[in-house]
Amino acid sequence: MADKTAKRGKLVVVGGGIAGVSCTEQLASQFPSEEIVLLTAAPLIKAVTNFKQVSKTLEDFDVEEQPCSIIEKKYPNVKVIQSVVKQLQAKEHKLQTENGKELHYEKLCICSGGRPKLFIRDSPHVLGIRDTDSAQELQKRLSKAKRIVVIGNGGIALELVYEVEGCEVIWAVKDKAIGNTFFDAGAAQFLIPCMDTDKPERATPYKRTRYTTDRAAPTCAPSAEHGKPNQNPDSAEKLGSALGPDWHEGMKLRGAQEVSRRVHVEYQCEVLKVYTAEEFLNSQHESQESSQCGLYPSSETGLWPVYIKLTNGKTYGCDFIVSATGVTPNTEPFLQGNDFAVAEDSGLKVDDHMRTSEPDVYAAGDVCTTGWDPSPLWQQMRLWTQARQMGWFAARCMAADLLDEPVELDFCFELFSHITKFFNYKVVLLGKFNAQGLGQDHELLVRCTKGKEYVKVVLRQGRMVGAVLIGETDLEETFENLMLNQMDLSAYGDELLNPNIDIEDYFD
Ligand code: FAD
């Protein structure tokens, strides 16, 4: 694309996760003669690789951790600075970094992601998983563990419970079924048998290059202009990018027991209290009744390092607890002294141009909350697909505003679509896949073949508005079209999911 701009102030992006890197790359190709600055806390950045447009809205890609030099080589006009942003002075268009530097911008995009929403802060026994460092910490602790408790019912908990071997897992979920963020009870029933079977051996070894955050070999060079690299390695560690799609591949998540997999689910409960071993003993002495200590015997010493009491009255001792209860947007350094509209979920509110309420400040990815009236078939979920789409779209909006050109909300925000893997099954989610926000005004059609596939369709007034496809169903493209064109399907009734009808031919 032609670079239509005269030399101007800096375009700055904060955050080297999927959103920030996608934004930077798009800005770099739209303004090849401008310097684009990517400021990021972590020593490695996240790049999207092997991007495939599977259908009109479904996309599939890998996420690779890379040294900053790779993006700088690919786009010579990109400069990556490893430094933590400490403060934003939006009126002055200035950023202050932790190592005392000041950076002026003309337009800024905040892509600082989120951090695990821990149900308890600062407990050495509770671990949140967000980035490579926390995943490695999990692996290290797991190698000595006989029992862990996992709290949460989203994608991370689902993956973790399936991946951990050689360790008992007590999984506490607040809902009636597992995987409530993505599935209904029917889909959960389809997946539950997988927790009692051995994991299939991986056919192909992990192929992609992995980089480590070895401090002896810094991966993002500091610029002379901006001084030393981040001087507080601690804060950089806390601010790593969210892991990519295959974070657990090539990473042995094995505990200290001989068992393959042993998962016990506690439904409809939350955490009431966490005790150290000593506190637990004291509480037992104080109360006359002894707590119900779960299903399994305690450790050989009779005491576990930590105990967790659930709201269903059960108490479990374990080696450590994993808190996988979602993320909180990383907004702190940007809020003080500024006038940002902040959403209920603590994200920076953005309009349909990815603009925050502060002039010339945009936001994308996990840190933002969409404030526009969404299409009836789309909702925001903090997922890597949306991080990529928002980062890319924010760059297009920044460019359009700079060039005084119009820009329409991108087509990717028309229909929610997500492709992933759970329990080794391909999973495709489309539209209002869990009838989100539809109340009673919908009907469901389900087709299920045990161990093979689970297909659920959400219909409203005879039109398809959502679908969950588990397994190799090959239905995603047809269903996506039916949702996008909102064809009236009332006449087809249950035949819509008749396995003997080739639905693709039917609606061709
Ligand atoms: P991040 O990737 O969090 O990047 C934020 C960046 O900002 C980082 O580089 C950080 O260093 C930098 N930063 C933060 N604060 C500052 C500061 N003050 N100064 C400078 N830099 C700063 N999504 C899916 O779609 N499917 C899944 O199966 C899935 N599984 C997941 C499993 C795990 C364990 C986790 C943690 C997440 C998972 N996600 C999944 C979510 C997905 O990874 C995120 O939605 C996505 O990566 C968010 O990208 P982002 O660029 O907005 O933020």
XYZ file of C-alpha atoms and ligand atoms in Angstrom:
561
model
C 0.000 0.000 0.000
C 1.280 3.478 -0.797
C 2.633 5.501 2.059
C 0.575 8.674 1.636
C 1.788 10.465 4.730
C 4.379 13.083 5.246
C 6.783 12.513 8.186
C 4.773 12.724 11.374
C 4.943 11.958 15.085
C 5.396 8.413 16.251
C 2.898 5.638 15.998
C 3.324 3.624 19.170
C 1.907 0.248 20.152
C 2.159 -1.098 23.700
C 2.205 -4.888 24.082
C 4.001 -7.684 22.268
C 1.106 -10.171 22.384
C -1.001 -11.188 19.389
C -3.012 -7.941 19.376
C 0.024 -5.626 19.654
C 2.100 -7.496 17.089
C -0.773 -7.697 14.577
C -1.370 -3.969 15.031
C 2.328 -3.161 14.600
C 2.676 -5.294 11.464
C -0.354 -3.716 9.837
C 0.834 -0.182 10.681
C 4.316 -1.025 9.409
C 2.992 -2.158 6.048
C 0.596 0.785 5.714
C 3.265 3.349 6.601
C 6.539 1.896 5.326
C 8.471 5.124 5.766
C 7.270 5.829 9.300
C 8.958 4.450 12.389
C 6.517 2.251 14.287
C 7.497 1.712 17.914
C 6.445 -1.445 19.719
C 6.933 -1.120 23.459
C 6.667 -4.330 25.349
C 7.408 -5.647 28.806
C 8.330 -9.193 27.846
C 11.573 -10.180 26.118
C 9.786 -12.213 23.440
C 6.888 -11.216 21.222
C 4.029 -13.301 19.854
C 3.650 -13.642 16.110
C 0.839 -15.220 14.141
C 2.167 -17.867 11.740
C 0.595 -20.351 9.281
C -2.519 -18.213 9.011
C -5.364 -19.968 7.165
C -8.736 -18.450 6.340
C -10.817 -21.607 6.825
C -14.073 -20.027 5.673
C -15.575 -16.523 5.432
C -15.117 -15.862 9.149
C -13.288 -18.884 10.567
C -9.553 -18.582 10.794
C -6.882 -20.895 12.044
C -3.293 -20.025 12.881
C -0.346 -20.841 15.062
C 1.163 -18.479 17.552
C 4.917 -18.418 17.800
C 7.070 -16.753 20.420
C 9.851 -14.907 18.636
C 12.779 -12.673 19.469
C 12.049 -9.055 18.559
C 14.749 -9.111 15.903
C 12.491 -11.166 13.628
C 9.764 -8.511 13.342
C 12.445 -5.804 13.047
C 14.026 -7.713 10.178
C 10.709 -8.310 8.445
C 9.667 -4.653 8.831
C 12.756 -2.419 8.909
C 10.568 0.496 10.034
C 9.604 -1.309 13.267
C 11.582 -0.651 16.425
C 10.905 -2.869 19.405
C 11.724 -1.547 22.854
C 11.606 -3.848 25.812
C 10.360 -1.732 28.659
C 7.405 -1.615 30.984
C 5.061 1.356 30.594
C 4.638 2.943 33.978
C 2.378 5.826 33.135
C 0.429 7.392 30.324
C -0.131 11.151 30.139
C -2.822 11.137 27.517
C -3.303 14.915 27.308
C 0.410 15.385 26.634
C 0.578 12.328 24.330
C 3.406 10.925 26.439
C 4.352 7.547 27.880
C 6.719 7.065 30.813
C 8.592 3.805 31.015
C 9.864 2.017 34.078
C 13.464 2.785 33.197
C 12.767 6.511 33.295
C 12.335 7.224 29.604
C 9.673 9.341 27.967
C 8.122 8.543 24.619
C 5.896 10.903 22.625
C 3.273 9.555 20.302
C 0.889 10.867 17.733
C -1.358 7.847 17.921
C -1.129 5.073 20.479
C -2.646 1.598 20.582
C -2.778 -0.110 23.991
C -2.583 -3.897 23.675
C -1.402 -4.760 27.174
C -3.556 -7.895 27.499
C -4.693 -9.237 30.841
C -3.436 -11.140 33.831
C -4.959 -14.119 35.623
C -7.857 -13.198 37.850
C -6.687 -15.084 40.923
C -9.363 -15.882 43.486
C -6.766 -15.151 46.142
C -3.769 -12.836 45.789
C -0.215 -13.439 46.954
C -0.624 -17.019 48.100
C 2.431 -19.171 47.388
C 0.086 -22.139 47.045
C -2.077 -20.645 44.291
C -0.835 -20.456 40.736
C -2.371 -18.626 37.767
C -1.404 -19.560 34.226
C -0.891 -16.832 31.709
C 2.509 -16.871 30.070
C 5.470 -19.107 29.388
C 7.035 -18.466 32.780
C 3.907 -19.388 34.699
C 3.420 -22.506 32.543
C 6.995 -23.553 33.341
C 6.394 -22.946 37.028
C 3.325 -25.153 36.795
C 5.361 -27.885 35.127
C 8.052 -27.699 37.812
C 5.614 -27.877 40.708
C 3.585 -30.580 39.048
C 6.584 -32.888 38.753
C 6.513 -33.273 42.555
C 2.750 -33.198 43.031
C 0.342 -36.005 43.850
C -2.815 -33.994 43.903
C -3.756 -30.567 42.612
C -7.005 -28.628 42.713
C -8.061 -26.709 39.610
C -10.540 -23.850 40.024
C -12.354 -22.497 36.963
C -14.446 -23.702 34.078
C -13.115 -21.910 30.996
C -10.771 -23.010 28.232
C -7.586 -23.039 30.327
C -9.106 -25.288 32.998
C -10.509 -27.629 30.334
C -7.148 -27.986 28.636
C -5.236 -28.376 31.856
C -7.459 -31.066 33.319
C -7.116 -33.060 30.122
C -3.364 -32.609 29.812
C -2.223 -33.374 33.368
C -1.099 -36.957 33.934
C 0.418 -38.734 36.908
C -1.456 -36.621 39.425
C -4.943 -36.588 40.894
C -6.895 -33.550 39.802
C -9.800 -32.192 41.810
C -11.658 -29.862 39.484
C -14.048 -27.398 41.118
C -16.503 -25.722 38.738
C -19.196 -23.238 39.640
C -21.621 -24.540 37.029
C -23.733 -27.662 36.576
C -21.512 -28.874 33.727
C -17.850 -28.700 32.717
C -16.685 -26.190 30.119
C -19.624 -23.874 30.647
C -17.904 -20.980 28.859
C -17.952 -22.965 25.628
C -20.439 -25.783 25.991
C -23.828 -26.760 27.305
C -24.475 -29.798 29.494
C -24.943 -32.059 26.431
C -21.534 -31.268 24.998
C -20.011 -31.680 28.455
C -21.511 -35.181 28.683
C -19.999 -35.989 25.300
C -16.542 -34.946 26.511
C -16.576 -36.386 30.042
C -15.596 -39.972 29.044
C -12.327 -38.548 27.648
C -11.233 -37.759 31.198
C -11.182 -41.457 32.052
C -9.288 -42.668 29.023
C -5.578 -42.508 28.260
C -4.472 -39.659 26.073
C -3.613 -40.768 22.533
C 0.105 -40.603 21.721
C 0.962 -37.521 19.697
C 1.609 -38.655 16.125
C 4.049 -35.927 15.153
C 6.651 -34.292 17.328
C 6.462 -30.579 18.067
C 8.007 -28.781 15.095
C 8.132 -25.103 15.850
C 11.122 -23.272 17.275
C 10.793 -22.397 20.929
C 12.686 -19.513 22.443
C 13.384 -19.117 26.111
C 13.543 -15.970 28.165
C 17.161 -16.461 29.157
C 18.244 -13.144 30.628
C 21.867 -13.753 29.767
C 20.923 -13.402 26.122
C 18.490 -10.503 25.813
C 16.067 -11.015 22.964
C 14.901 -7.423 22.472
C 17.710 -4.972 22.003
C 17.276 -1.688 23.840
C 17.650 1.349 21.607
C 20.320 3.923 22.370
C 17.586 6.517 22.418
C 15.587 4.687 25.001
C 18.313 3.532 27.306
C 18.768 0.252 29.086
C 16.428 -2.675 28.759
C 13.839 -3.120 31.429
C 15.636 -2.792 34.738
C 13.111 -4.625 36.748
C 13.009 -8.185 35.467
C 10.319 -8.900 37.993
C 7.770 -6.662 36.363
C 8.612 -8.017 32.919
C 8.040 -11.507 34.215
C 4.667 -10.552 35.587
C 3.694 -8.989 32.287
C 4.420 -11.759 29.799
C 2.091 -12.301 26.834
C -0.714 -14.817 27.104
C 0.257 -18.264 25.908
C -0.566 -19.386 22.401
C -2.849 -22.158 21.137
C -0.439 -25.012 21.747
C 1.088 -23.833 25.021
C 1.111 -27.325 26.526
C 2.517 -29.122 23.477
C 6.046 -30.291 23.981
C 5.580 -29.508 27.664
C 5.268 -32.551 29.899
C 2.512 -31.922 32.414
C 3.204 -34.963 34.575
C 2.858 -35.348 38.312
C 4.637 -37.634 40.755
C 2.178 -40.533 40.675
C 1.981 -43.622 38.499
C -1.658 -42.980 37.521
C -2.394 -41.915 33.969
C -5.261 -39.554 34.588
C -7.568 -39.296 37.579
C -9.992 -36.408 37.591
C -12.755 -35.796 40.071
C -15.185 -32.964 39.373
C -16.961 -30.998 42.100
C -19.896 -29.209 40.486
C -21.671 -25.999 41.442
C -19.195 -24.846 44.029
C -16.704 -22.062 44.595
C -13.791 -21.507 46.950
C -14.738 -20.654 50.512
C -11.330 -20.635 52.151
C -7.712 -21.628 51.617
C -5.732 -22.909 54.633
C -2.066 -23.612 55.118
C -1.394 -26.995 56.741
C -1.011 -25.283 60.117
C -4.187 -23.235 59.761
C -6.038 -26.354 58.738
C -4.849 -28.259 61.820
C -5.876 -25.384 64.070
C -9.275 -25.153 62.430
C -9.785 -28.873 63.007
C -8.958 -28.473 66.706
C -11.225 -25.471 67.084
C -14.252 -26.959 65.381
C -15.747 -30.025 66.928
C -16.891 -31.501 63.629
C -14.179 -32.611 61.288
C -14.492 -31.423 57.707
C -15.354 -33.786 54.949
C -11.987 -34.281 53.310
C -12.935 -35.309 49.800
C -12.641 -38.722 48.276
C -8.978 -39.475 48.450
C -6.646 -40.237 51.334
C -4.290 -37.500 52.445
C -0.543 -37.569 51.812
C 1.873 -39.980 53.516
C 2.749 -37.423 56.165
C -0.922 -36.957 56.874
C -0.755 -33.311 55.904
C -0.871 -31.519 52.569
C 0.898 -28.217 51.959
C -2.444 -26.488 51.415
C -6.157 -27.135 51.993
C -9.096 -25.705 50.148
C -12.625 -25.503 51.465
C -15.378 -25.376 48.857
C -18.844 -23.878 49.218
C -20.348 -27.390 48.990
C -18.783 -28.138 52.380
C -15.959 -30.336 51.108
C -12.332 -29.690 51.966
C -9.445 -31.046 49.919
C -5.778 -31.136 50.780
C -3.442 -30.824 47.813
C 0.069 -29.874 46.741
C -1.044 -26.638 45.100
C -4.059 -24.930 43.553
C -4.389 -23.661 39.985
C -6.630 -20.651 39.597
C -7.992 -20.574 36.054
C -10.828 -18.149 36.548
C -10.331 -15.752 33.654
C -8.316 -12.594 33.176
C -8.403 -9.002 34.346
C -7.389 -6.403 31.748
C -3.947 -4.839 32.368
C -5.066 -1.220 32.575
C -3.348 0.152 35.712
C -0.475 2.119 34.182
C -2.832 3.813 31.757
C -5.667 4.921 34.018
C -4.092 7.257 36.544
C -4.583 10.930 35.672
C -6.500 10.097 32.489
C -10.125 9.994 31.561
C -10.751 6.538 30.141
C -14.215 5.034 29.979
C -13.780 1.674 31.723
C -16.263 -1.161 31.206
C -17.798 -3.284 33.959
C -15.272 -6.042 33.326
C -12.469 -3.452 33.821
C -11.516 -3.318 30.137
C -10.844 -0.048 28.293
C -14.033 0.696 26.413
C -13.556 1.059 22.655
C -15.923 2.277 19.940
C -16.335 0.736 16.483
C -13.046 2.382 15.431
C -11.195 0.750 18.366
C -10.866 4.231 19.897
C -10.870 4.648 23.645
C -12.415 7.742 25.199
C -9.008 9.471 25.250
C -8.138 11.243 21.981
C -5.594 9.402 19.788
C -5.541 6.361 22.089
C -6.822 3.084 20.660
C -6.955 -0.313 22.364
C -7.200 -3.914 21.161
C -7.157 -7.490 22.461
C -7.719 -8.676 26.018
C -7.251 -5.183 27.504
C -10.279 -3.706 25.752
C -14.023 -4.143 25.973
C -16.071 -3.474 22.878
C -18.556 -0.683 23.422
C -20.351 -0.705 20.093
C -23.727 -2.278 19.339
C -22.591 -5.697 18.169
C -24.055 -7.656 15.282
C -26.761 -10.057 16.594
C -24.415 -13.003 15.942
C -21.194 -11.697 17.492
C -19.916 -11.343 21.036
C -16.559 -10.440 22.467
C -14.601 -13.280 24.053
C -10.996 -12.915 25.139
C -9.524 -15.317 22.598
C -6.500 -15.157 20.307
C -8.618 -14.934 17.126
C -10.209 -11.753 18.397
C -6.868 -10.419 19.657
C -5.493 -10.771 16.101
C -8.580 -9.312 14.444
C -8.792 -6.369 16.841
C -5.083 -5.565 16.602
C -5.220 -5.617 12.824
C -8.447 -3.598 12.693
C -7.163 -1.036 15.224
C -4.189 -0.398 12.922
C -6.525 0.093 9.965
C -8.585 2.552 12.009
C -5.486 4.453 13.156
C -4.359 4.687 9.544
C -7.799 5.773 8.317
C -7.977 8.497 10.991
C -4.487 9.716 10.092
C -5.326 9.821 6.414
C -8.791 11.197 7.014
C -10.393 8.253 5.281
C -13.547 6.390 6.279
C -13.379 2.852 7.645
C -16.235 0.426 8.222
C -16.417 -2.123 11.013
C -14.719 -5.205 9.625
C -16.688 -8.234 8.422
C -14.984 -10.436 11.047
C -17.214 -8.768 13.660
C -20.374 -9.961 11.875
C -20.333 -13.542 13.157
C -18.559 -14.956 16.188
C -16.426 -17.869 15.065
C -13.756 -19.824 16.858
C -11.893 -22.976 16.023
C -9.969 -24.853 18.696
C -9.291 -28.256 20.205
C -10.574 -29.653 23.475
C -9.865 -33.160 24.725
C -8.259 -33.873 21.363
C -11.465 -33.090 19.425
C -11.737 -30.340 16.873
C -14.216 -27.785 18.219
C -15.925 -25.094 16.144
C -18.108 -22.469 17.787
C -20.299 -20.203 15.686
C -22.574 -17.256 16.481
C -24.655 -17.513 19.647
C -23.349 -21.051 20.161
C -24.669 -21.219 23.709
C -27.831 -19.240 22.957
C -26.173 -16.286 24.730
C -28.675 -13.498 25.364
C -31.550 -15.296 23.630
C -33.578 -16.097 26.763
C -36.336 -18.599 25.965
C -36.603 -17.367 22.416
C -34.774 -20.250 20.765
C -34.833 -23.969 20.084
C -32.007 -26.471 19.918
C -31.345 -29.348 17.563
C -28.723 -31.872 18.669
C -27.043 -34.815 16.979
C -24.564 -36.887 18.930
C -22.564 -40.014 18.118
C -20.673 -41.138 21.202
C -16.918 -40.796 20.814
C -17.263 -39.337 17.313
C -19.173 -36.097 17.050
C -21.512 -33.702 18.804
C -23.495 -31.209 16.753
C -25.749 -28.606 18.278
C -27.660 -25.963 16.372
C -29.382 -22.941 17.921
C -32.416 -21.695 15.991
C -34.429 -18.545 16.561
C -37.664 -18.051 14.668
C -36.579 -20.769 12.280
C -33.225 -19.187 11.490
C -29.855 -20.531 12.525
C -28.109 -18.252 15.019
C -25.487 -20.496 16.602
C -23.759 -23.876 16.494
C -21.327 -26.067 18.432
C -19.501 -28.628 16.301
C -17.294 -31.163 18.069
C -15.372 -33.716 16.007
C -14.756 -33.859 12.244
C -18.282 -32.798 11.275
C -17.393 -30.859 8.123
C -20.433 -28.680 8.715
C -18.787 -25.395 9.601
C -18.893 -23.740 6.217
C -22.502 -24.646 5.455
C -23.652 -23.536 8.898
C -21.678 -20.344 8.686
C -23.453 -19.539 5.401
C -26.844 -20.375 6.871
C -26.140 -17.994 9.736
C -24.826 -15.214 7.560
C -27.724 -15.356 5.086
C -30.344 -15.990 7.837
C -32.311 -18.321 5.582
C -35.658 -19.472 7.016
C -35.127 -23.153 7.891
C -38.537 -23.813 9.495
C -39.580 -26.139 6.677
C -36.644 -28.510 7.302
C -37.322 -29.253 10.980
C -35.175 -32.062 12.425
C -34.046 -33.044 8.928
C -31.462 -30.308 9.248
C -29.296 -32.661 11.269
C -30.266 -35.904 9.560
C -26.916 -37.690 9.135
C -28.163 -39.360 5.940
C -28.655 -36.066 4.171
C -25.662 -34.325 2.662
C -26.487 -30.906 3.988
C -23.828 -29.226 1.890
C -25.531 -30.383 -1.324
C -28.912 -29.547 0.117
C -28.168 -25.852 0.527
C -25.861 -25.461 -2.433
P -1.313 -10.672 25.682
O -0.990 -11.860 24.860
O -1.539 -10.855 27.130
O -0.158 -9.628 25.466
C -0.022 -8.477 26.249
C 1.338 -7.875 26.012
O 1.420 -6.621 26.671
C 2.502 -8.699 26.534
O 3.507 -8.725 25.571
C 2.967 -7.958 27.781
O 4.337 -8.139 28.006
C 2.651 -6.522 27.373
N 2.417 -5.582 28.491
C 1.497 -5.687 29.481
N 1.582 -4.623 30.296
C 2.560 -3.834 29.806
C 3.124 -2.602 30.219
N 2.709 -1.946 31.295
N 4.166 -2.093 29.495
C 4.629 -2.735 28.395
N 4.105 -3.904 27.961
C 3.091 -4.441 28.653
N -7.439 -18.203 23.468
C -8.009 -18.958 22.524
O -8.507 -18.422 21.548
N -8.042 -20.312 22.620
C -7.460 -20.964 23.640
O -7.514 -22.197 23.705
C -6.777 -20.194 24.629
N -6.100 -20.818 25.595
C -5.392 -20.063 26.474
C -4.602 -20.720 27.416
C -3.874 -19.983 28.328
C -3.056 -20.700 29.352
C -3.973 -18.567 28.309
C -3.239 -17.769 29.316
C -4.731 -17.905 27.373
C -5.449 -18.648 26.440
N -6.221 -18.023 25.462
C -6.818 -18.780 24.506
C -6.408 -16.551 25.427
C -5.490 -15.866 24.439
O -4.194 -16.333 24.623
C -5.578 -14.340 24.656
O -6.912 -13.915 24.456
C -4.718 -13.549 23.679
O -3.442 -14.079 23.609
C -4.654 -12.070 24.098
O -3.709 -11.384 23.335
P -3.303 -9.887 23.695
O -2.310 -9.499 22.668
O -4.503 -9.049 23.868
O -2.629 -9.938 25.140
